[in-house]
Amino acid sequence: SRATLFDGEAKVKITFNDVAGLDEAKEEIQEIVEFLKHPKKFTDLGGKIPKGALLVGPPGTGKTLLAKAVAGEAGVPFFSLSGSDFVEMFVGVGAARVRDLFKQAKEKAPCIIFIDEIDAVGRSRGRGAMPGSNDERENTLNSLLVEMDGFATDSGIIIMAATNRPDVLDSALLRPGRFDRQISVDKPDIIGREAIFKVHLKPLKLAADIDPKELSAQTPGFAGAEIANVCNEAALIAARRGKQAVDMHDFQEAMDRVIGGLEKKNKLISPEE
Ligand code: ATP
C-alpha cells in the first residue's frame, strides 16, 4: 500500500535460478551473498565489507530481480523503496522515511536495502540553489548519505540501488564507503534472451511447435521484462481462444502486441520521430 513506502520481506524465495542470462552480473554479485553469509571471514582479516552496490542498466533488465535474488540466496530480509516515491513529498517526509527505513533495517540485519530509481533522489545537488535552501529532494539525499555513513561496515546491512542514469548521480553517492561498486545489468543478447524465455516458458502449457531459440531470434532489443510480458500475453491469448496449449500463433500475436506497446511508448517520449 501507499502508506508504507518499503516492505520488509522476511522470506525472499527468488534465487539466482530465477535470473537468466546476466552471468557476469551474477558472478560479481555473488560476492555480496558471501559478505552477508560469512561476514567474519572477511572482517577477521581486517577487511571492510562494502556498504553499497549500484546496479546500472536499462529498464526491465532484471535489476530488482537480481537484488531480490541476493536476499534469497543469502536468506536475509529485503527492504525496498523507490526514489520516484519521494518526488512529490511534503517537507521532511522523505528524510524521515529514509531514517525510518534504516532503523528497521538495523533491527533486522543482516539484510538488504534496495533503492530503485535512485537517480530520482540522487541527482547531483543543484549548483544554483542557495546555500541552506530547503529543497526536499536534497534533504532526502542528504539523509541517505548520513544514514549510509552512520552504520558500521560490519553491521550486516548492504544497500543496493538501481539506475539507468549513473551519469546524473551526485558524486557524493559514489564515494568510497557508499556505492563504490558498480555492476552492469545490460539488455540480453540472443543467448541471454533464450535463457530468459526458458525461465518464463516453464510455467506454461506449451504446444510442440514452441522453440525458445526461435522466440529469442524474433525478439531483438527485448529486455527481460518484455520477454516475461510476451510469455504471459501468449498464455492469455491462447486461453481466450479456448486452446489447450500455447502455440506459436499465440506467441506471434503476443510479440506483435508487445512491440506495438513499445513503439507507442517511444512515440510518447519523442513525438517528433
Ligand atoms: P526497472 O529498472 O524498470 O525497475 P528492473 O531492471 O528492476 O527494471 P525487474 O523489475 O527486475 O527489472 O524485471 C521485471 C520482470 O522482468 C522480472 O520480475 C522478471 O519477471 C522479468 N525479468 C527481467 N529480467 C530478467 C532476467 N534476466 N531473467 C528472468 N526474468 C527477468
CSV table of C-alpha atoms and ligand atoms in Angstrom, one decimal:
chain,number,residue,atom,x,y,z
A,1,SER,CA,0.0,0.0,0.0
A,2,ARG,CA,1.0,3.6,-0.3
A,3,ALA,CA,1.1,4.1,3.4
A,4,THR,CA,4.4,2.4,3.7
A,5,LEU,CA,7.0,3.0,1.0
A,6,PHE,CA,9.0,0.0,1.9
A,7,ASP,CA,8.2,-3.6,2.6
A,8,GLY,CA,10.4,-5.8,4.7
A,9,GLU,CA,10.1,-9.1,3.0
A,10,ALA,CA,11.1,-11.6,5.7
A,11,LYS,CA,11.5,-14.5,3.4
A,12,VAL,CA,12.5,-14.0,-0.2
A,13,LYS,CA,12.0,-17.1,-2.4
A,14,ILE,CA,13.8,-15.7,-5.5
A,15,THR,CA,17.2,-17.2,-6.2
A,16,PHE,CA,19.8,-16.9,-8.9
A,17,ASN,CA,18.0,-19.7,-10.8
A,18,ASP,CA,15.2,-17.2,-11.5
A,19,VAL,CA,17.6,-14.8,-13.0
A,20,ALA,CA,18.5,-15.8,-16.6
A,21,GLY,CA,21.4,-14.6,-18.6
A,22,LEU,CA,23.3,-11.9,-16.7
A,23,ASP,CA,26.1,-14.3,-15.9
A,24,GLU,CA,28.7,-11.7,-15.3
A,25,ALA,CA,26.5,-9.6,-13.1
A,26,LYS,CA,25.6,-12.7,-11.1
A,27,GLU,CA,29.2,-13.6,-10.7
A,28,GLU,CA,30.1,-10.1,-9.4
A,29,ILE,CA,27.1,-10.0,-7.1
A,30,GLN,CA,27.9,-13.5,-5.6
A,31,GLU,CA,30.5,-11.6,-3.6
A,32,ILE,CA,27.7,-9.7,-1.8
A,33,VAL,CA,26.0,-13.0,-0.9
A,34,GLU,CA,29.3,-14.1,0.7
A,35,PHE,CA,29.5,-10.9,2.7
A,36,LEU,CA,26.1,-11.4,4.0
A,37,LYS,CA,26.5,-15.1,4.8
A,38,HIS,CA,30.0,-15.1,6.2
A,39,PRO,CA,31.0,-11.6,7.3
A,40,LYS,CA,33.5,-12.8,9.8
A,41,LYS,CA,35.6,-14.5,7.1
A,42,PHE,CA,36.3,-11.0,5.7
A,43,THR,CA,36.4,-8.9,8.8
A,44,ASP,CA,38.7,-11.3,10.6
A,45,LEU,CA,41.4,-10.4,8.1
A,46,GLY,CA,40.8,-6.7,8.7
A,47,GLY,CA,38.8,-6.1,5.5
A,48,LYS,CA,36.0,-3.6,5.4
A,49,ILE,CA,32.8,-5.0,3.8
A,50,PRO,CA,31.4,-2.6,1.2
A,51,LYS,CA,28.2,-0.9,2.1
A,52,GLY,CA,26.6,-0.5,-1.2
A,53,ALA,CA,26.5,-1.6,-4.8
A,54,LEU,CA,24.9,0.2,-7.7
A,55,LEU,CA,23.1,-1.9,-10.4
A,56,VAL,CA,23.3,0.0,-13.7
A,57,GLY,CA,21.3,-0.7,-16.8
A,58,PRO,CA,18.1,0.0,-18.8
A,59,PRO,CA,14.6,-0.6,-17.5
A,60,GLY,CA,13.3,-4.1,-17.2
A,61,THR,CA,16.7,-5.9,-17.4
A,62,GLY,CA,16.3,-7.6,-14.0
A,63,LYS,CA,18.0,-5.2,-11.5
A,64,THR,CA,15.2,-5.6,-8.9
A,65,LEU,CA,15.1,-9.3,-9.6
A,66,LEU,CA,18.9,-9.6,-9.1
A,67,ALA,CA,18.8,-7.7,-5.8
A,68,LYS,CA,16.0,-9.9,-4.5
A,69,ALA,CA,17.9,-13.0,-5.6
A,70,VAL,CA,20.8,-11.8,-3.5
A,71,ALA,CA,18.5,-11.7,-0.5
A,72,GLY,CA,17.0,-15.1,-1.4
A,73,GLU,CA,20.5,-16.7,-1.8
A,74,ALA,CA,21.8,-15.2,1.5
A,75,GLY,CA,18.5,-15.9,3.3
A,76,VAL,CA,18.1,-12.4,4.6
A,77,PRO,CA,15.2,-9.9,4.6
A,78,PHE,CA,14.7,-7.5,1.7
A,79,PHE,CA,13.7,-3.9,2.2
A,80,SER,CA,12.9,-1.8,-0.8
A,81,LEU,CA,11.8,1.7,-1.8
A,82,SER,CA,11.8,3.6,-5.0
A,83,GLY,CA,13.4,7.0,-5.5
A,84,SER,CA,10.4,8.1,-7.5
A,85,ASP,CA,8.2,7.8,-4.4
A,86,PHE,CA,10.0,10.8,-2.9
A,87,VAL,CA,9.4,13.1,-5.8
A,88,GLU,CA,6.1,14.6,-4.5
A,89,MET,CA,6.7,14.5,-0.8
A,90,PHE,CA,6.0,17.1,1.8
A,91,VAL,CA,8.9,18.8,3.5
A,92,GLY,CA,10.7,16.5,5.9
A,93,VAL,CA,8.8,13.3,4.9
A,94,GLY,CA,11.4,11.9,2.6
A,95,ALA,CA,14.2,12.3,5.1
A,96,ALA,CA,12.1,10.8,7.8
A,97,ARG,CA,11.3,7.8,5.6
A,98,VAL,CA,14.9,7.2,5.0
A,99,ARG,CA,15.8,7.3,8.7
A,100,ASP,CA,12.9,5.0,9.4
A,101,LEU,CA,14.0,2.5,6.8
A,102,PHE,CA,17.5,2.3,8.1
A,103,LYS,CA,16.2,2.0,11.7
A,104,GLN,CA,14.1,-1.0,10.7
A,105,ALA,CA,16.9,-2.5,8.6
A,106,LYS,CA,19.3,-2.3,11.6
A,107,GLU,CA,16.8,-4.2,13.7
A,108,LYS,CA,16.6,-7.0,11.0
A,109,ALA,CA,20.3,-7.1,10.0
A,110,PRO,CA,21.8,-8.9,8.2
A,111,CYS,CA,19.5,-7.6,5.4
A,112,ILE,CA,19.4,-5.8,2.1
A,113,ILE,CA,18.1,-2.4,1.4
A,114,PHE,CA,17.1,-1.9,-2.2
A,115,ILE,CA,16.6,1.6,-3.7
A,116,ASP,CA,15.1,1.5,-7.2
A,117,GLU,CA,15.4,4.6,-9.4
A,118,ILE,CA,18.0,6.1,-7.1
A,119,ASP,CA,18.6,8.9,-9.7
A,120,ALA,CA,15.2,10.4,-8.7
A,121,VAL,CA,16.6,11.3,-5.3
A,122,GLY,CA,20.3,11.0,-6.0
A,123,ARG,CA,20.6,13.6,-8.8
A,124,SER,CA,23.5,15.9,-8.5
A,125,ARG,CA,22.7,18.6,-5.9
A,126,GLY,CA,21.7,21.8,-7.5
A,127,ARG,CA,24.6,24.2,-8.1
A,128,GLY,CA,22.4,27.2,-8.5
A,129,ALA,CA,20.5,26.6,-5.3
A,130,MET,CA,21.0,29.0,-2.4
A,131,PRO,CA,23.0,27.6,0.4
A,132,GLY,CA,20.6,26.3,3.0
A,133,SER,CA,17.7,26.3,0.6
A,134,ASN,CA,15.1,23.8,1.6
A,135,ASP,CA,14.8,21.5,-1.4
A,136,GLU,CA,13.0,18.4,-0.3
A,137,ARG,CA,14.8,16.1,-2.7
A,138,GLU,CA,18.2,17.3,-1.5
A,139,ASN,CA,17.1,16.8,2.1
A,140,THR,CA,16.2,13.2,1.3
A,141,LEU,CA,19.5,12.7,-0.4
A,142,ASN,CA,21.4,14.2,2.5
A,143,SER,CA,19.6,12.0,4.9
A,144,LEU,CA,20.5,8.9,2.8
A,145,LEU,CA,24.2,10.0,2.8
A,146,VAL,CA,24.1,10.5,6.6
A,147,GLU,CA,22.5,7.1,7.1
A,148,MET,CA,25.0,5.3,4.9
A,149,ASP,CA,27.8,6.8,6.8
A,150,GLY,CA,26.2,6.2,10.1
A,151,PHE,CA,26.3,2.4,10.2
A,152,ALA,CA,29.4,0.3,10.6
A,153,THR,CA,30.6,-1.8,7.7
A,154,ASP,CA,30.2,-4.9,9.8
A,155,SER,CA,26.6,-4.2,10.7
A,156,GLY,CA,25.3,-6.6,8.1
A,157,ILE,CA,23.4,-4.1,6.0
A,158,ILE,CA,24.1,-4.0,2.3
A,159,ILE,CA,22.4,-1.3,0.2
A,160,MET,CA,21.8,-2.0,-3.4
A,161,ALA,CA,20.5,0.7,-5.7
A,162,ALA,CA,19.4,0.7,-9.3
A,163,THR,CA,19.6,3.3,-12.0
A,164,ASN,CA,19.8,3.7,-15.8
A,165,ARG,CA,21.4,7.2,-15.4
A,166,PRO,CA,24.6,6.8,-13.4
A,167,ASP,CA,25.9,9.9,-15.1
A,168,VAL,CA,23.4,12.2,-13.2
A,169,LEU,CA,24.2,10.9,-9.8
A,170,ASP,CA,25.6,13.1,-7.1
A,171,SER,CA,29.3,12.2,-6.8
A,172,ALA,CA,28.9,12.0,-3.1
A,173,LEU,CA,26.9,8.8,-3.6
A,174,LEU,CA,29.7,7.2,-5.5
A,175,ARG,CA,32.5,7.9,-2.9
A,176,PRO,CA,34.3,5.0,-1.2
A,177,GLY,CA,32.2,3.7,1.6
A,178,ARG,CA,29.0,4.4,-0.2
A,179,PHE,CA,28.0,3.0,-3.6
A,180,ASP,CA,31.6,2.1,-4.5
A,181,ARG,CA,30.8,-0.9,-6.6
A,182,GLN,CA,29.0,-0.8,-9.9
A,183,ILE,CA,27.5,-3.8,-11.6
A,184,SER,CA,26.2,-3.6,-15.2
A,185,VAL,CA,22.9,-5.2,-15.9
A,186,ASP,CA,22.5,-4.9,-19.7
A,187,LYS,CA,19.9,-6.0,-22.2
A,188,PRO,CA,20.3,-9.6,-23.1
A,189,ASP,CA,21.8,-10.8,-26.3
A,190,ILE,CA,20.3,-13.7,-28.3
A,191,ILE,CA,21.7,-16.3,-25.9
A,192,GLY,CA,20.5,-14.4,-22.9
A,193,ARG,CA,17.0,-14.0,-24.4
A,194,GLU,CA,16.8,-17.7,-25.0
A,195,ALA,CA,17.7,-18.3,-21.3
A,196,ILE,CA,15.1,-15.8,-20.1
A,197,PHE,CA,12.4,-17.3,-22.4
A,198,LYS,CA,13.2,-20.7,-20.9
A,199,VAL,CA,12.5,-19.3,-17.4
A,200,HIS,CA,9.2,-17.7,-18.3
A,201,LEU,CA,8.0,-20.6,-20.6
A,202,LYS,CA,8.4,-23.1,-17.7
A,203,PRO,CA,5.0,-22.4,-16.0
A,204,LEU,CA,3.1,-22.5,-19.4
A,205,LYS,CA,1.4,-25.4,-21.1
A,206,LEU,CA,3.2,-25.3,-24.5
A,207,ALA,CA,2.4,-26.8,-27.9
A,208,ALA,CA,5.0,-28.8,-29.6
A,209,ASP,CA,5.9,-26.0,-32.1
A,210,ILE,CA,7.4,-23.7,-29.4
A,211,ASP,CA,11.2,-23.3,-29.7
A,212,PRO,CA,12.9,-20.9,-27.3
A,213,LYS,CA,15.7,-20.3,-29.9
A,214,GLU,CA,13.2,-19.2,-32.5
A,215,LEU,CA,11.4,-16.9,-30.0
A,216,SER,CA,14.8,-15.4,-29.0
A,217,ALA,CA,15.7,-14.8,-32.6
A,218,GLN,CA,12.4,-12.9,-33.2
A,219,THR,CA,12.8,-10.5,-30.2
A,220,PRO,CA,15.9,-8.4,-30.7
A,221,GLY,CA,16.1,-5.5,-28.4
A,222,PHE,CA,13.7,-7.0,-25.8
A,223,ALA,CA,14.6,-6.8,-22.1
A,224,GLY,CA,13.7,-9.5,-19.7
A,225,ALA,CA,10.6,-7.6,-18.6
A,226,GLU,CA,9.3,-7.6,-22.1
A,227,ILE,CA,10.0,-11.3,-22.6
A,228,ALA,CA,8.1,-12.1,-19.4
A,229,ASN,CA,5.3,-10.0,-20.7
A,230,VAL,CA,5.3,-11.8,-24.1
A,231,CYS,CA,5.0,-15.2,-22.4
A,232,ASN,CA,2.2,-14.1,-20.2
A,233,GLU,CA,0.3,-12.4,-23.1
A,234,ALA,CA,0.7,-15.5,-25.2
A,235,ALA,CA,-0.9,-17.7,-22.5
A,236,LEU,CA,-3.8,-15.3,-22.1
A,237,ILE,CA,-4.3,-15.1,-25.9
A,238,ALA,CA,-4.3,-18.9,-26.1
A,239,ALA,CA,-6.8,-19.2,-23.2
A,240,ARG,CA,-9.1,-16.6,-24.8
A,241,ARG,CA,-9.1,-18.8,-27.9
A,242,GLY,CA,-10.0,-21.8,-25.9
A,243,LYS,CA,-6.8,-23.7,-26.6
A,244,GLN,CA,-5.4,-26.5,-24.5
A,245,ALA,CA,-1.8,-25.3,-25.1
A,246,VAL,CA,0.0,-22.1,-26.1
A,247,ASP,CA,1.3,-22.3,-29.6
A,248,MET,CA,3.5,-20.3,-32.0
A,249,HIS,CA,0.5,-18.3,-33.3
A,250,ASP,CA,-0.3,-17.0,-29.8
A,251,PHE,CA,3.3,-16.0,-29.3
A,252,GLN,CA,3.4,-14.3,-32.7
A,253,GLU,CA,0.4,-12.2,-31.7
A,254,ALA,CA,1.8,-11.6,-28.2
A,255,MET,CA,5.1,-10.4,-29.7
A,256,ASP,CA,3.3,-8.0,-32.1
A,257,ARG,CA,1.4,-6.6,-29.2
A,258,VAL,CA,4.4,-6.0,-27.0
A,259,ILE,CA,6.3,-4.5,-30.0
A,260,GLY,CA,3.3,-2.3,-30.6
A,261,GLY,CA,3.3,-1.2,-27.0
A,262,LEU,CA,7.0,-0.4,-27.1
A,263,GLU,CA,6.6,1.7,-30.3
A,264,LYS,CA,3.7,3.6,-28.7
A,265,LYS,CA,5.8,4.3,-25.6
A,266,ASN,CA,8.8,5.5,-27.7
A,267,LYS,CA,6.4,7.8,-29.7
A,268,LEU,CA,5.2,9.4,-26.4
A,269,ILE,CA,8.7,10.0,-25.3
A,270,SER,CA,9.9,11.6,-28.6
A,271,PRO,CA,6.8,12.8,-30.6
A,272,GLU,CA,8.9,14.4,-33.3
A,273,GLU,CA,10.0,11.0,-34.6
B,1,ATP,P1,13.3,-1.2,-13.7
B,1,ATP,O1,14.6,-0.5,-13.8
B,1,ATP,O2,12.3,-0.8,-14.7
B,1,ATP,O3,12.7,-1.3,-12.3
B,1,ATP,P2,14.4,-3.8,-13.5
B,1,ATP,O4,15.7,-3.8,-14.2
B,1,ATP,O5,14.4,-3.7,-12.0
B,1,ATP,O6,13.5,-2.7,-14.1
B,1,ATP,P3,12.9,-6.1,-13.0
B,1,ATP,O7,11.8,-5.3,-12.3
B,1,ATP,O8,13.8,-6.9,-12.2
B,1,ATP,O9,13.7,-5.1,-13.9
B,1,ATP,O10,12.3,-7.0,-14.1
B,1,ATP,C1,10.9,-7.1,-14.3
B,1,ATP,C2,10.5,-8.6,-14.5
B,1,ATP,O11,11.0,-9.0,-15.8
B,1,ATP,C3,11.0,-9.5,-13.5
B,1,ATP,O12,10.2,-9.7,-12.4
B,1,ATP,C4,11.1,-10.8,-14.3
B,1,ATP,O13,9.9,-11.4,-14.4
B,1,ATP,C5,11.5,-10.3,-15.7
B,1,ATP,N1,12.9,-10.3,-16.0
B,1,ATP,C6,13.7,-9.3,-16.2
B,1,ATP,N2,15.0,-9.6,-16.4
B,1,ATP,C7,15.0,-11.0,-16.2
B,1,ATP,C8,16.1,-12.0,-16.3
B,1,ATP,N3,17.3,-11.6,-16.5
B,1,ATP,N4,15.7,-13.3,-16.1
B,1,ATP,C9,14.5,-13.6,-15.8
B,1,ATP,N5,13.4,-12.7,-15.8
B,1,ATP,C10,13.7,-11.4,-16.0
